[in-house]
Coordinates of N, CA and C and ligand atoms in Angstrom, one line a residue:
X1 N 74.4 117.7 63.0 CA 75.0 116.4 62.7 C 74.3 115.3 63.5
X2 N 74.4 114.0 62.9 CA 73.6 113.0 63.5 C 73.9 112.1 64.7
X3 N 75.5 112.1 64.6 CA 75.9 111.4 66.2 C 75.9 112.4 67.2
X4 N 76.9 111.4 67.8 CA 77.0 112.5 69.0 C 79.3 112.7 69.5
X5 N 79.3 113.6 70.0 CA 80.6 113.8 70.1 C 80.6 113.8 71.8
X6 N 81.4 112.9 72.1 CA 82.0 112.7 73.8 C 83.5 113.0 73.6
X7 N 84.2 114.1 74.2 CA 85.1 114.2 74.8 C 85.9 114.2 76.0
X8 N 87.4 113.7 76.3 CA 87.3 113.4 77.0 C 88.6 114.3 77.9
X9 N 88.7 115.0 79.2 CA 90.1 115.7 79.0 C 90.2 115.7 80.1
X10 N 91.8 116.3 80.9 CA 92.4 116.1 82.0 C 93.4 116.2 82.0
X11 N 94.0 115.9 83.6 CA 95.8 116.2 83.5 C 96.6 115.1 83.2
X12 N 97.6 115.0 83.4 CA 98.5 114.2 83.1 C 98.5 112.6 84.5
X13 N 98.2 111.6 83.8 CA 98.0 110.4 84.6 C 96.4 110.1 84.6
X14 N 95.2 110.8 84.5 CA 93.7 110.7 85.0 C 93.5 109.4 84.4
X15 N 94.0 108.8 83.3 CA 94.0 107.6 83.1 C 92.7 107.5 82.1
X16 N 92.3 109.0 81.3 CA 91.6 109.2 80.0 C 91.6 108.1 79.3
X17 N 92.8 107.4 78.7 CA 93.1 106.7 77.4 C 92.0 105.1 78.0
X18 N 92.3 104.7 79.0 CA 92.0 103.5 79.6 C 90.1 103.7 80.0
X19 N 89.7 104.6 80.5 CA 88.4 105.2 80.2 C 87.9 105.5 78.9
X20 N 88.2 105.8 78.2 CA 88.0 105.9 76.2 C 87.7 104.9 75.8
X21 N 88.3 103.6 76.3 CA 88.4 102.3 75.4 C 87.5 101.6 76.3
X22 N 86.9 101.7 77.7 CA 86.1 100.9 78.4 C 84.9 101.4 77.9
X23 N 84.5 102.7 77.7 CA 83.4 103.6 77.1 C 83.2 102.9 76.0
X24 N 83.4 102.6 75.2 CA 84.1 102.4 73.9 C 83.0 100.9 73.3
X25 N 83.8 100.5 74.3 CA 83.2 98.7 74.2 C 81.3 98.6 75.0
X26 N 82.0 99.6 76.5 CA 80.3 99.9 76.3 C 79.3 100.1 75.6
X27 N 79.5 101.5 74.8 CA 78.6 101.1 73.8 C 78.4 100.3 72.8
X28 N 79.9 100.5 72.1 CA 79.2 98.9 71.3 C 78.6 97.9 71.5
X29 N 78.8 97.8 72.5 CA 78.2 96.5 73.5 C 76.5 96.8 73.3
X30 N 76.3 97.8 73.6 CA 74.8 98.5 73.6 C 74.7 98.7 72.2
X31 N 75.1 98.4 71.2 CA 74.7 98.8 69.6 C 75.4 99.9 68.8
X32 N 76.0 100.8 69.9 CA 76.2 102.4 69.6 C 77.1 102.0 68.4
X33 N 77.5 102.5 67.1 CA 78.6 102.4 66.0 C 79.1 103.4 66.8
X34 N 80.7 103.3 66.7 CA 81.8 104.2 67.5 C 82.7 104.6 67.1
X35 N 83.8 105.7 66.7 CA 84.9 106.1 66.1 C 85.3 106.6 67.9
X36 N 86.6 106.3 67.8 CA 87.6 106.5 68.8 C 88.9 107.4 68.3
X37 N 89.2 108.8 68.8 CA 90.1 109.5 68.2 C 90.9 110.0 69.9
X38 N 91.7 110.7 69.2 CA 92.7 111.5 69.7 C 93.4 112.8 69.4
X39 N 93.7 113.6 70.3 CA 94.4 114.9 70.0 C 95.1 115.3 70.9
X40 N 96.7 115.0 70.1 CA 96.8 115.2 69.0 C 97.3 114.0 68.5
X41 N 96.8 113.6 67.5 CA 98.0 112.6 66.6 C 97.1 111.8 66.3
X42 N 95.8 112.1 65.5 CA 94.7 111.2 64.9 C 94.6 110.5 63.8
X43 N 95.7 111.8 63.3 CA 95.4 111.5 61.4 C 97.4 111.3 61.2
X44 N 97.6 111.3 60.3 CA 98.9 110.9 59.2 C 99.4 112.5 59.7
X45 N 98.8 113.5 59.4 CA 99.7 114.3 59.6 C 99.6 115.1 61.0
X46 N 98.5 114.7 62.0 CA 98.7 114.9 63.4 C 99.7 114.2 64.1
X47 N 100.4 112.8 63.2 CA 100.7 112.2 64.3 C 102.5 112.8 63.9
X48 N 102.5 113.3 63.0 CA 103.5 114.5 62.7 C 103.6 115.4 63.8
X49 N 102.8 116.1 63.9 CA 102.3 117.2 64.7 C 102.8 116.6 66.5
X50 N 101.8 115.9 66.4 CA 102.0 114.9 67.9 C 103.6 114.6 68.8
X51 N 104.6 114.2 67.4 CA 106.0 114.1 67.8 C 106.4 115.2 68.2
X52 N 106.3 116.5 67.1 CA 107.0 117.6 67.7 C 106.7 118.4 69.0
X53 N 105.0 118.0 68.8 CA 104.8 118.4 70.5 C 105.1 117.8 71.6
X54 N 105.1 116.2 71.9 CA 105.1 115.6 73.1 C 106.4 115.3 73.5
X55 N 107.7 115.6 72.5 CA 108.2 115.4 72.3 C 109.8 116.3 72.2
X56 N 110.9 116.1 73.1 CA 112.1 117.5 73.3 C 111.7 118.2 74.2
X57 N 112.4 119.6 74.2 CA 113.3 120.4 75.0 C 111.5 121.0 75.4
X58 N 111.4 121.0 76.8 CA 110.2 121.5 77.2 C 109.6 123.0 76.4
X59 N 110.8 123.8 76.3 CA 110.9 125.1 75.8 C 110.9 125.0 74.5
X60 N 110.7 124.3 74.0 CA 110.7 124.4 71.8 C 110.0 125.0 71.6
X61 N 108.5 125.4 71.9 CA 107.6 126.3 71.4 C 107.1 127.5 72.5
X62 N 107.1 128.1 72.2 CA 106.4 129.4 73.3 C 104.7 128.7 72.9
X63 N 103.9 129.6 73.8 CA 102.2 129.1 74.1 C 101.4 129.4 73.1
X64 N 102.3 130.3 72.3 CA 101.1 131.0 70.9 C 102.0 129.9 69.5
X65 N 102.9 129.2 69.7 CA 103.3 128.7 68.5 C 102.5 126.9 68.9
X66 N 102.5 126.8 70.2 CA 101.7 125.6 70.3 C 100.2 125.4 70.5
X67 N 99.8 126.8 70.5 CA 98.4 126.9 70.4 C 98.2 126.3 68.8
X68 N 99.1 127.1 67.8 CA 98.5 127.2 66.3 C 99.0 125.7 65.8
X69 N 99.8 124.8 66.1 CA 100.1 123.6 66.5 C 99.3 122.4 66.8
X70 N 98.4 122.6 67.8 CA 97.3 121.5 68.4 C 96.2 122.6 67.6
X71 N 95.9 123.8 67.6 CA 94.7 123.7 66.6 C 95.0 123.1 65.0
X72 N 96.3 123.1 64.9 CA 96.0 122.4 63.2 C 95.7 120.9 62.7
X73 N 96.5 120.3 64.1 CA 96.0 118.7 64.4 C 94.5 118.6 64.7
X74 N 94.1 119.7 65.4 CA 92.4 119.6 65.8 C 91.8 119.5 64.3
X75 N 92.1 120.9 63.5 CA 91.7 120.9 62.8 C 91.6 119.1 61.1
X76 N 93.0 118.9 61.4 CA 93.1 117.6 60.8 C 91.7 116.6 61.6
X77 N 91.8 116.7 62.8 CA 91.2 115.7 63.5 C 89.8 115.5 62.6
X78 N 89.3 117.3 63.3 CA 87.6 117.5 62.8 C 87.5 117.2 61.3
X79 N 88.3 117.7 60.5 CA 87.7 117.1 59.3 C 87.8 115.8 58.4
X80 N 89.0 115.2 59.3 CA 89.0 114.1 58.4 C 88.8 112.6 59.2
X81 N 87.9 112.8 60.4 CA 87.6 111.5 61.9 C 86.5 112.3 62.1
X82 N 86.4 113.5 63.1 CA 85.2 113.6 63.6 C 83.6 114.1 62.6
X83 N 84.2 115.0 61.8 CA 83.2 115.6 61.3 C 82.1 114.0 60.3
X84 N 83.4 113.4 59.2 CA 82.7 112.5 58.6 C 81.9 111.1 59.5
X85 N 82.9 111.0 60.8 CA 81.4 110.1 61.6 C 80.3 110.1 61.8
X86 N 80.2 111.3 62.3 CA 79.7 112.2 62.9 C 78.1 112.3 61.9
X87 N 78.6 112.5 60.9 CA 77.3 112.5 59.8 C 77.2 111.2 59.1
X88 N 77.8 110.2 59.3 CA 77.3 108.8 59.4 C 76.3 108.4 60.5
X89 N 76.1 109.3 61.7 CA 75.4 109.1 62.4 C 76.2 108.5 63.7
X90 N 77.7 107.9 63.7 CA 78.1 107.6 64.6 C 78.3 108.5 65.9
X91 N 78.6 107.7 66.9 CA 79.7 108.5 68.1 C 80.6 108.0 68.3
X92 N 81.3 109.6 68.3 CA 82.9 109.8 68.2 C 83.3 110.3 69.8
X93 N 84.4 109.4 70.3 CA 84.9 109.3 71.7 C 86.3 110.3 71.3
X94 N 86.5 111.3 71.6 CA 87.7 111.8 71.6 C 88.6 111.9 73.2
X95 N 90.1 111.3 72.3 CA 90.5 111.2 74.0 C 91.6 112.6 73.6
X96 N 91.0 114.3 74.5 CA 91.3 115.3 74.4 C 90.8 116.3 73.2
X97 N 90.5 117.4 73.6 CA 90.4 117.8 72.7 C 90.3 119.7 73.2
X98 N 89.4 120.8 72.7 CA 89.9 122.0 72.8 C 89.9 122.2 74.3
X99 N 89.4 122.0 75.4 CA 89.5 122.2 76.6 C 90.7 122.0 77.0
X100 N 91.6 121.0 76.5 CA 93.3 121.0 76.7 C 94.2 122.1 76.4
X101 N 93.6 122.7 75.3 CA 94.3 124.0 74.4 C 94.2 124.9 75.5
X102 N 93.1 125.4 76.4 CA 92.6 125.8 77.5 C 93.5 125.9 78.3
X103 N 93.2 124.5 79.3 CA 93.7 124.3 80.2 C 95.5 124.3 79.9
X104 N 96.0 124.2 79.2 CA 97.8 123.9 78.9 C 98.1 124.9 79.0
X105 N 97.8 125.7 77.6 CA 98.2 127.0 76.7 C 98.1 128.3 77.2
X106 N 97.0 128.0 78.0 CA 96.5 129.3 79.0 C 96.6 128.8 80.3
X107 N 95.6 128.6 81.1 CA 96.3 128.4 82.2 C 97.1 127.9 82.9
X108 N 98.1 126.7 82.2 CA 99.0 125.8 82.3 C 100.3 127.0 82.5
X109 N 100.1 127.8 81.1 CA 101.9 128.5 80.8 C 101.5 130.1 81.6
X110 N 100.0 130.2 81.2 CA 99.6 131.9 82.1 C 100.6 132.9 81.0
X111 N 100.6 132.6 80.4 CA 102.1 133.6 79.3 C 101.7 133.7 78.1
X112 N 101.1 135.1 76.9 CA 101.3 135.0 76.0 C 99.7 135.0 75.3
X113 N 98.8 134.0 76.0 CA 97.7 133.6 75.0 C 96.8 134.4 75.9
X114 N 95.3 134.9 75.2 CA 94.5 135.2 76.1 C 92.9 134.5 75.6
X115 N 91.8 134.0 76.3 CA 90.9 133.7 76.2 C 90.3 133.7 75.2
X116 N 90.1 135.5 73.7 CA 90.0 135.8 73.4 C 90.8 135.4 72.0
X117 N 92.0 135.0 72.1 CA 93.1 135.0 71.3 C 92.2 133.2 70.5
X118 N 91.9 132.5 71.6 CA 91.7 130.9 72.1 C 90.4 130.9 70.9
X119 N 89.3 132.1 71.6 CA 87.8 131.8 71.0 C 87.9 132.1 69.7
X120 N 88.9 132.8 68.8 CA 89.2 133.3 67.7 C 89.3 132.0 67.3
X121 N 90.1 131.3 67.9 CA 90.7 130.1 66.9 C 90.2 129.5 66.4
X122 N 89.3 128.6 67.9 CA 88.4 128.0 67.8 C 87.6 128.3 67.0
X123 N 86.7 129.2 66.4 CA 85.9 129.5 65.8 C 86.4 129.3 64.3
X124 N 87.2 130.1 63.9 CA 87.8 129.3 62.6 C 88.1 127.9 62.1
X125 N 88.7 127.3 63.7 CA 88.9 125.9 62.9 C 87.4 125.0 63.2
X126 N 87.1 125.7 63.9 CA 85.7 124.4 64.4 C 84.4 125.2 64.1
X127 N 84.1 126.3 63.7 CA 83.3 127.1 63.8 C 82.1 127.4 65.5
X128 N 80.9 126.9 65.1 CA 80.0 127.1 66.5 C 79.7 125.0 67.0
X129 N 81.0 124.5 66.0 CA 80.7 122.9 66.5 C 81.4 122.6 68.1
X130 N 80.3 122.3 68.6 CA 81.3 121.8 70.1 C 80.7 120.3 70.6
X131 N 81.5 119.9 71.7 CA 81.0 118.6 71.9 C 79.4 118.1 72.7
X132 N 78.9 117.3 72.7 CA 77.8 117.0 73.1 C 78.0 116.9 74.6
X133 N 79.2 116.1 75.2 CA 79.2 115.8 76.3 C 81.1 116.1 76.9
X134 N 81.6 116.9 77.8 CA 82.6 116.3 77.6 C 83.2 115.9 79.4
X135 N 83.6 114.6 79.8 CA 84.2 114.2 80.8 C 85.3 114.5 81.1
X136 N 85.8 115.7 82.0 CA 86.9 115.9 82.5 C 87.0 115.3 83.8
X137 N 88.3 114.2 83.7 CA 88.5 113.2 84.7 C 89.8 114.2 85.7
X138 N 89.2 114.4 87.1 CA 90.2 115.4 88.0 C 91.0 114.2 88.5
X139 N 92.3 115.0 88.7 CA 92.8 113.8 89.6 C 94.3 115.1 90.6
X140 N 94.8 114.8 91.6 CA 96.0 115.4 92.6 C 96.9 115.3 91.1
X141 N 97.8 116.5 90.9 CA 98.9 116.3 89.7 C 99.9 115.3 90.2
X142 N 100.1 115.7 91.6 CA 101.1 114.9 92.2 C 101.3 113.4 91.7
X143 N 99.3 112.8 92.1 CA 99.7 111.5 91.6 C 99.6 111.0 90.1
X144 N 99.0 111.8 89.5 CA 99.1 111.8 88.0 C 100.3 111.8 87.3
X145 N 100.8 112.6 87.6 CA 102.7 112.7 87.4 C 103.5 111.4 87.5
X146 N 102.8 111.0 88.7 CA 103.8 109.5 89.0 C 103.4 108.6 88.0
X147 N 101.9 108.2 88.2 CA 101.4 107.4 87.2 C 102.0 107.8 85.7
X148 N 102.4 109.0 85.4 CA 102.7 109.2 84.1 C 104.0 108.7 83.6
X149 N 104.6 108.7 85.1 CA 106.4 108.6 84.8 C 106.7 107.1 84.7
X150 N 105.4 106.4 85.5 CA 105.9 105.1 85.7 C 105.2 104.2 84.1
X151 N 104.3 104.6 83.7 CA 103.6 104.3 81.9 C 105.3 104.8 81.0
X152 N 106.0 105.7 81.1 CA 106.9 105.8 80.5 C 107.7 105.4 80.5
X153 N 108.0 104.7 81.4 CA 109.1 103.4 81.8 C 108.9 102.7 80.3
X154 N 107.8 102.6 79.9 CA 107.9 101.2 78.9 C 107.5 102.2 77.4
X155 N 107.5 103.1 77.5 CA 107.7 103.6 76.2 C 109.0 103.6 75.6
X156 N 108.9 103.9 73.7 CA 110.1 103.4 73.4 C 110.7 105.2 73.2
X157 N 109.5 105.6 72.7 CA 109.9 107.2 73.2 C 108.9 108.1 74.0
X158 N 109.6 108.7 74.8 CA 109.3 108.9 76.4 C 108.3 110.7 75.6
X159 N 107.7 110.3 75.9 CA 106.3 111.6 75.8 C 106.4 112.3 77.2
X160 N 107.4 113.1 77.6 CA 107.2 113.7 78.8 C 107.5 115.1 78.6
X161 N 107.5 115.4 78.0 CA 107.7 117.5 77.6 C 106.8 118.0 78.9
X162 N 105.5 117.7 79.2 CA 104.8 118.2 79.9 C 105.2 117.8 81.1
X163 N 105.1 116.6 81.3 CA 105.2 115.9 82.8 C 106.5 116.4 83.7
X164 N 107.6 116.9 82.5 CA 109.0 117.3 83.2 C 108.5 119.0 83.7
X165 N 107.2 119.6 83.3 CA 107.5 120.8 83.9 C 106.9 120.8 85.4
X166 N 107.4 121.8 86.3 CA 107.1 121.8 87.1 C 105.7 121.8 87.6
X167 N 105.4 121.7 88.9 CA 104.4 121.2 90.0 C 103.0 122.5 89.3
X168 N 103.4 123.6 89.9 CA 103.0 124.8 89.6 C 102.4 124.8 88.6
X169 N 102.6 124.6 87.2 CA 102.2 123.7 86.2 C 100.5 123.2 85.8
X170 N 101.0 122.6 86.7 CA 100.3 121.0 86.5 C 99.0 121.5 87.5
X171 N 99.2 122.0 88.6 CA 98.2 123.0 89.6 C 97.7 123.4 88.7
X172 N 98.1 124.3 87.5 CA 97.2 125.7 87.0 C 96.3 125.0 86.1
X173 N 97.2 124.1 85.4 CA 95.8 123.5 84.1 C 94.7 122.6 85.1
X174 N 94.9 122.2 86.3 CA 93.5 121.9 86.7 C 92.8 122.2 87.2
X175 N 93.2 123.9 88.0 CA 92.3 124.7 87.7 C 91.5 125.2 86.9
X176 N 92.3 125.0 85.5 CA 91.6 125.4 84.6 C 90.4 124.5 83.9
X177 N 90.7 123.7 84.2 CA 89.6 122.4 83.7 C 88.6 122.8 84.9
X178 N 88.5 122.4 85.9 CA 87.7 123.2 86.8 C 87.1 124.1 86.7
X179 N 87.4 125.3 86.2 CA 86.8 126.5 85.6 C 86.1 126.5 84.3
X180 N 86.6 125.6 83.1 CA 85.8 125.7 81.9 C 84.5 124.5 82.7
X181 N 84.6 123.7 83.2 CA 83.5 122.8 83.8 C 82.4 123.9 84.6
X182 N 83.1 124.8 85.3 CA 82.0 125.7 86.0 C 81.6 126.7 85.2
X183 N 82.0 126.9 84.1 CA 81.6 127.8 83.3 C 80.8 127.0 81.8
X184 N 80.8 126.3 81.9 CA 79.6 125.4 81.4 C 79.6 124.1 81.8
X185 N 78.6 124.2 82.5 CA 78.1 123.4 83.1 C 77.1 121.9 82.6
X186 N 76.5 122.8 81.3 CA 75.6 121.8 80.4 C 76.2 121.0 79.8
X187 N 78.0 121.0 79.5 CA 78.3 120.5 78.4 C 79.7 118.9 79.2
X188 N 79.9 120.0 80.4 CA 80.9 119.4 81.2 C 80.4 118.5 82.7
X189 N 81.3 117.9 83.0 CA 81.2 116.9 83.8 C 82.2 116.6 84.6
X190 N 82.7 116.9 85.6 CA 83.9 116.8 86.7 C 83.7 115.2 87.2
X191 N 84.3 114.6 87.0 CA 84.6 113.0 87.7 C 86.3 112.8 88.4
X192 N 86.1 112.7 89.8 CA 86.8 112.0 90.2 C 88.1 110.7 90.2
X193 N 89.3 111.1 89.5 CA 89.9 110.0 88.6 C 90.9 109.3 89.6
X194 N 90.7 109.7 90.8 CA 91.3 109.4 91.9 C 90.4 108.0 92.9
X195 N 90.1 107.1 92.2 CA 89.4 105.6 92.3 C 89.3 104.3 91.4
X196 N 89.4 103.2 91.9 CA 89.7 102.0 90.8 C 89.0 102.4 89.3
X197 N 89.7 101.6 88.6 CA 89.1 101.9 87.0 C 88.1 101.4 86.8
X198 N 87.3 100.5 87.6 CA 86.2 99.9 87.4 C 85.1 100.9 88.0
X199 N 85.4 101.2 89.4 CA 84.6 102.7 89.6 C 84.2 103.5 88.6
X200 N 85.4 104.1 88.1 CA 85.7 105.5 87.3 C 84.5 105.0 86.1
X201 N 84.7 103.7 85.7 CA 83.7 103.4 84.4 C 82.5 103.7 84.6
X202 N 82.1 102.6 86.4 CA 80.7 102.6 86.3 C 80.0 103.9 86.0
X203 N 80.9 105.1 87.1 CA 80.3 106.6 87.3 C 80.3 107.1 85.8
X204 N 80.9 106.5 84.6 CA 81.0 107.6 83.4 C 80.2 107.1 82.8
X205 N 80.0 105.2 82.8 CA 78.8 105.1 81.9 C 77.3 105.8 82.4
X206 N 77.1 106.0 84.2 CA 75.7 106.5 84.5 C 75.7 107.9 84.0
X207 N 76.6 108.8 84.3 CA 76.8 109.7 83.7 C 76.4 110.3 81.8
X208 N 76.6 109.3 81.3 CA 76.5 108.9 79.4 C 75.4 108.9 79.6
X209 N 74.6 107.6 80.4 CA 73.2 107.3 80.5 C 72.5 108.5 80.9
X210 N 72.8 109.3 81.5 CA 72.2 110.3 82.0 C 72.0 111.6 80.9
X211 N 72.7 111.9 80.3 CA 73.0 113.4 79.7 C 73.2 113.0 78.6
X212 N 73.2 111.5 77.6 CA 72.5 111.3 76.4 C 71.9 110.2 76.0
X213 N 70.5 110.1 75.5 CA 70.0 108.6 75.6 C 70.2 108.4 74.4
X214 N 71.2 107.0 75.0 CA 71.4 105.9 74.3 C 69.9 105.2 73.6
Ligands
TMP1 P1 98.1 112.7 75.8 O1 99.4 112.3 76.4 O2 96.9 112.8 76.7 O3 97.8 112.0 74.5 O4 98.3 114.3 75.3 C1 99.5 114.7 74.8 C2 100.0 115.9 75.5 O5 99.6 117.1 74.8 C3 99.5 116.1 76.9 O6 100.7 116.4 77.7 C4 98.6 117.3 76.9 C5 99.1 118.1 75.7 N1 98.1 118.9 75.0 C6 98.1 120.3 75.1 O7 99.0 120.8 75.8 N2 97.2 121.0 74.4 C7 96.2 120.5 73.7 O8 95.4 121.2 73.0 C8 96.2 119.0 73.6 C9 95.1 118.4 72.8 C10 97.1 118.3 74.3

């Protein structure tokens, strides 16, 4: 394909969405044509998808019914945002994508799903397509949690399924992001999300500049 794919992933609060949209302007700013997505809730029927996940009784789905859940929103995503940018030649900014499935589903719940179960999926819905670059923004859950609780204050419906589960939690999926970063290394990128927003940009745009020329 002829763009390029940047994704972007992390725990709850790293302040991804607000990084997505500074990236964003960056390049445009530099020329780049840009599509900006999300997962889950990109298309008409992800953002279907999106309610029932972010959304109710923390326990609605066990880890193998919300695995097949966020892969079918992925799947919406890739075919009908990323794939056709993508072969326009654009780059596509995704804020989240399979490394979440990862880090949540597996090491988040530790229950149910196995690695193996994961690369099956993947491979069907996405085949051998993965992303060019992807920025996992680390941050303490502790304070990500807060940050999350206090952005919810002003929502009109409160997206906290995840944020209400416990500490333990929130520890394991950033482990896990940590681990799929050390275990590829070419594709991944550990940044610091614990420093002003204007920081966090400058380090992502050198970073972009670095590992794909613009
Ligand atoms: P967001 O708040 O960053 O938009 O993400 C929505 C929630 O969905 C967030 O709590 C992380 C979670 N999530 C998963 O558990 N697995 C996934 O595969 C994805 C994409 C998101």
């Amino acid at each position: 394909m002829k763009g390029k794919f940047i994704t972007f992933e992390g725990g709850e609060g790293c302040g991804k969405s607000t990084q997505v949209k500074l990236l964003n302007g960056y390049l445009q700013n530099r020329g780049v044509d840009t599509v900006l997505t999300k997962e889950p809730g990109s298309t008409e029927e992800g953002k279907v998808l999106r309610n029932l996940l972010v959304t109710g009784d923390k326990d609605r789905f066990d880890s193998v019914s919300e695995c097949l859940l966020y892969y079918a929103d992925r799947r919406c995503n890739l075919q009908k945002v990323v794939w056709p940018a993508l072969e326009q030649g654009k780059w596509v900014i995704s804020d989240r994508y399979a490394d979440s499935t990862e880090a949540y589903q597996y090491y988040g719940y530790n229950n149910g799903i196995t690695p193996e179960m994961l690369n099956e999926l993947y491979h069907i819905v996405a085949g051998d397509f993965k992303p060019d670059l992807t920025l996992i923004l680390d941050i303490d859950p502790q304070i990500g949690r807060q940050r999350s609780f206090a952005k919810a204050e002003n929502m009109q419906v409160k997206e906290l399924r995840f944020e209400s589960r416990e500490l333990e939690f929130h520890n394991n999926l950033r482990r896990g992001f940590l681990e799929i970063a050390k275990r590829e290394p070419e594709r991944c990128v550990v940044v610091n999300a614990d420093q002003s927003i204007q920081n966090l940009h400058d380090e992502i745009v050198r970073i972009v500049n670095e590992r794909l020329k613009i």
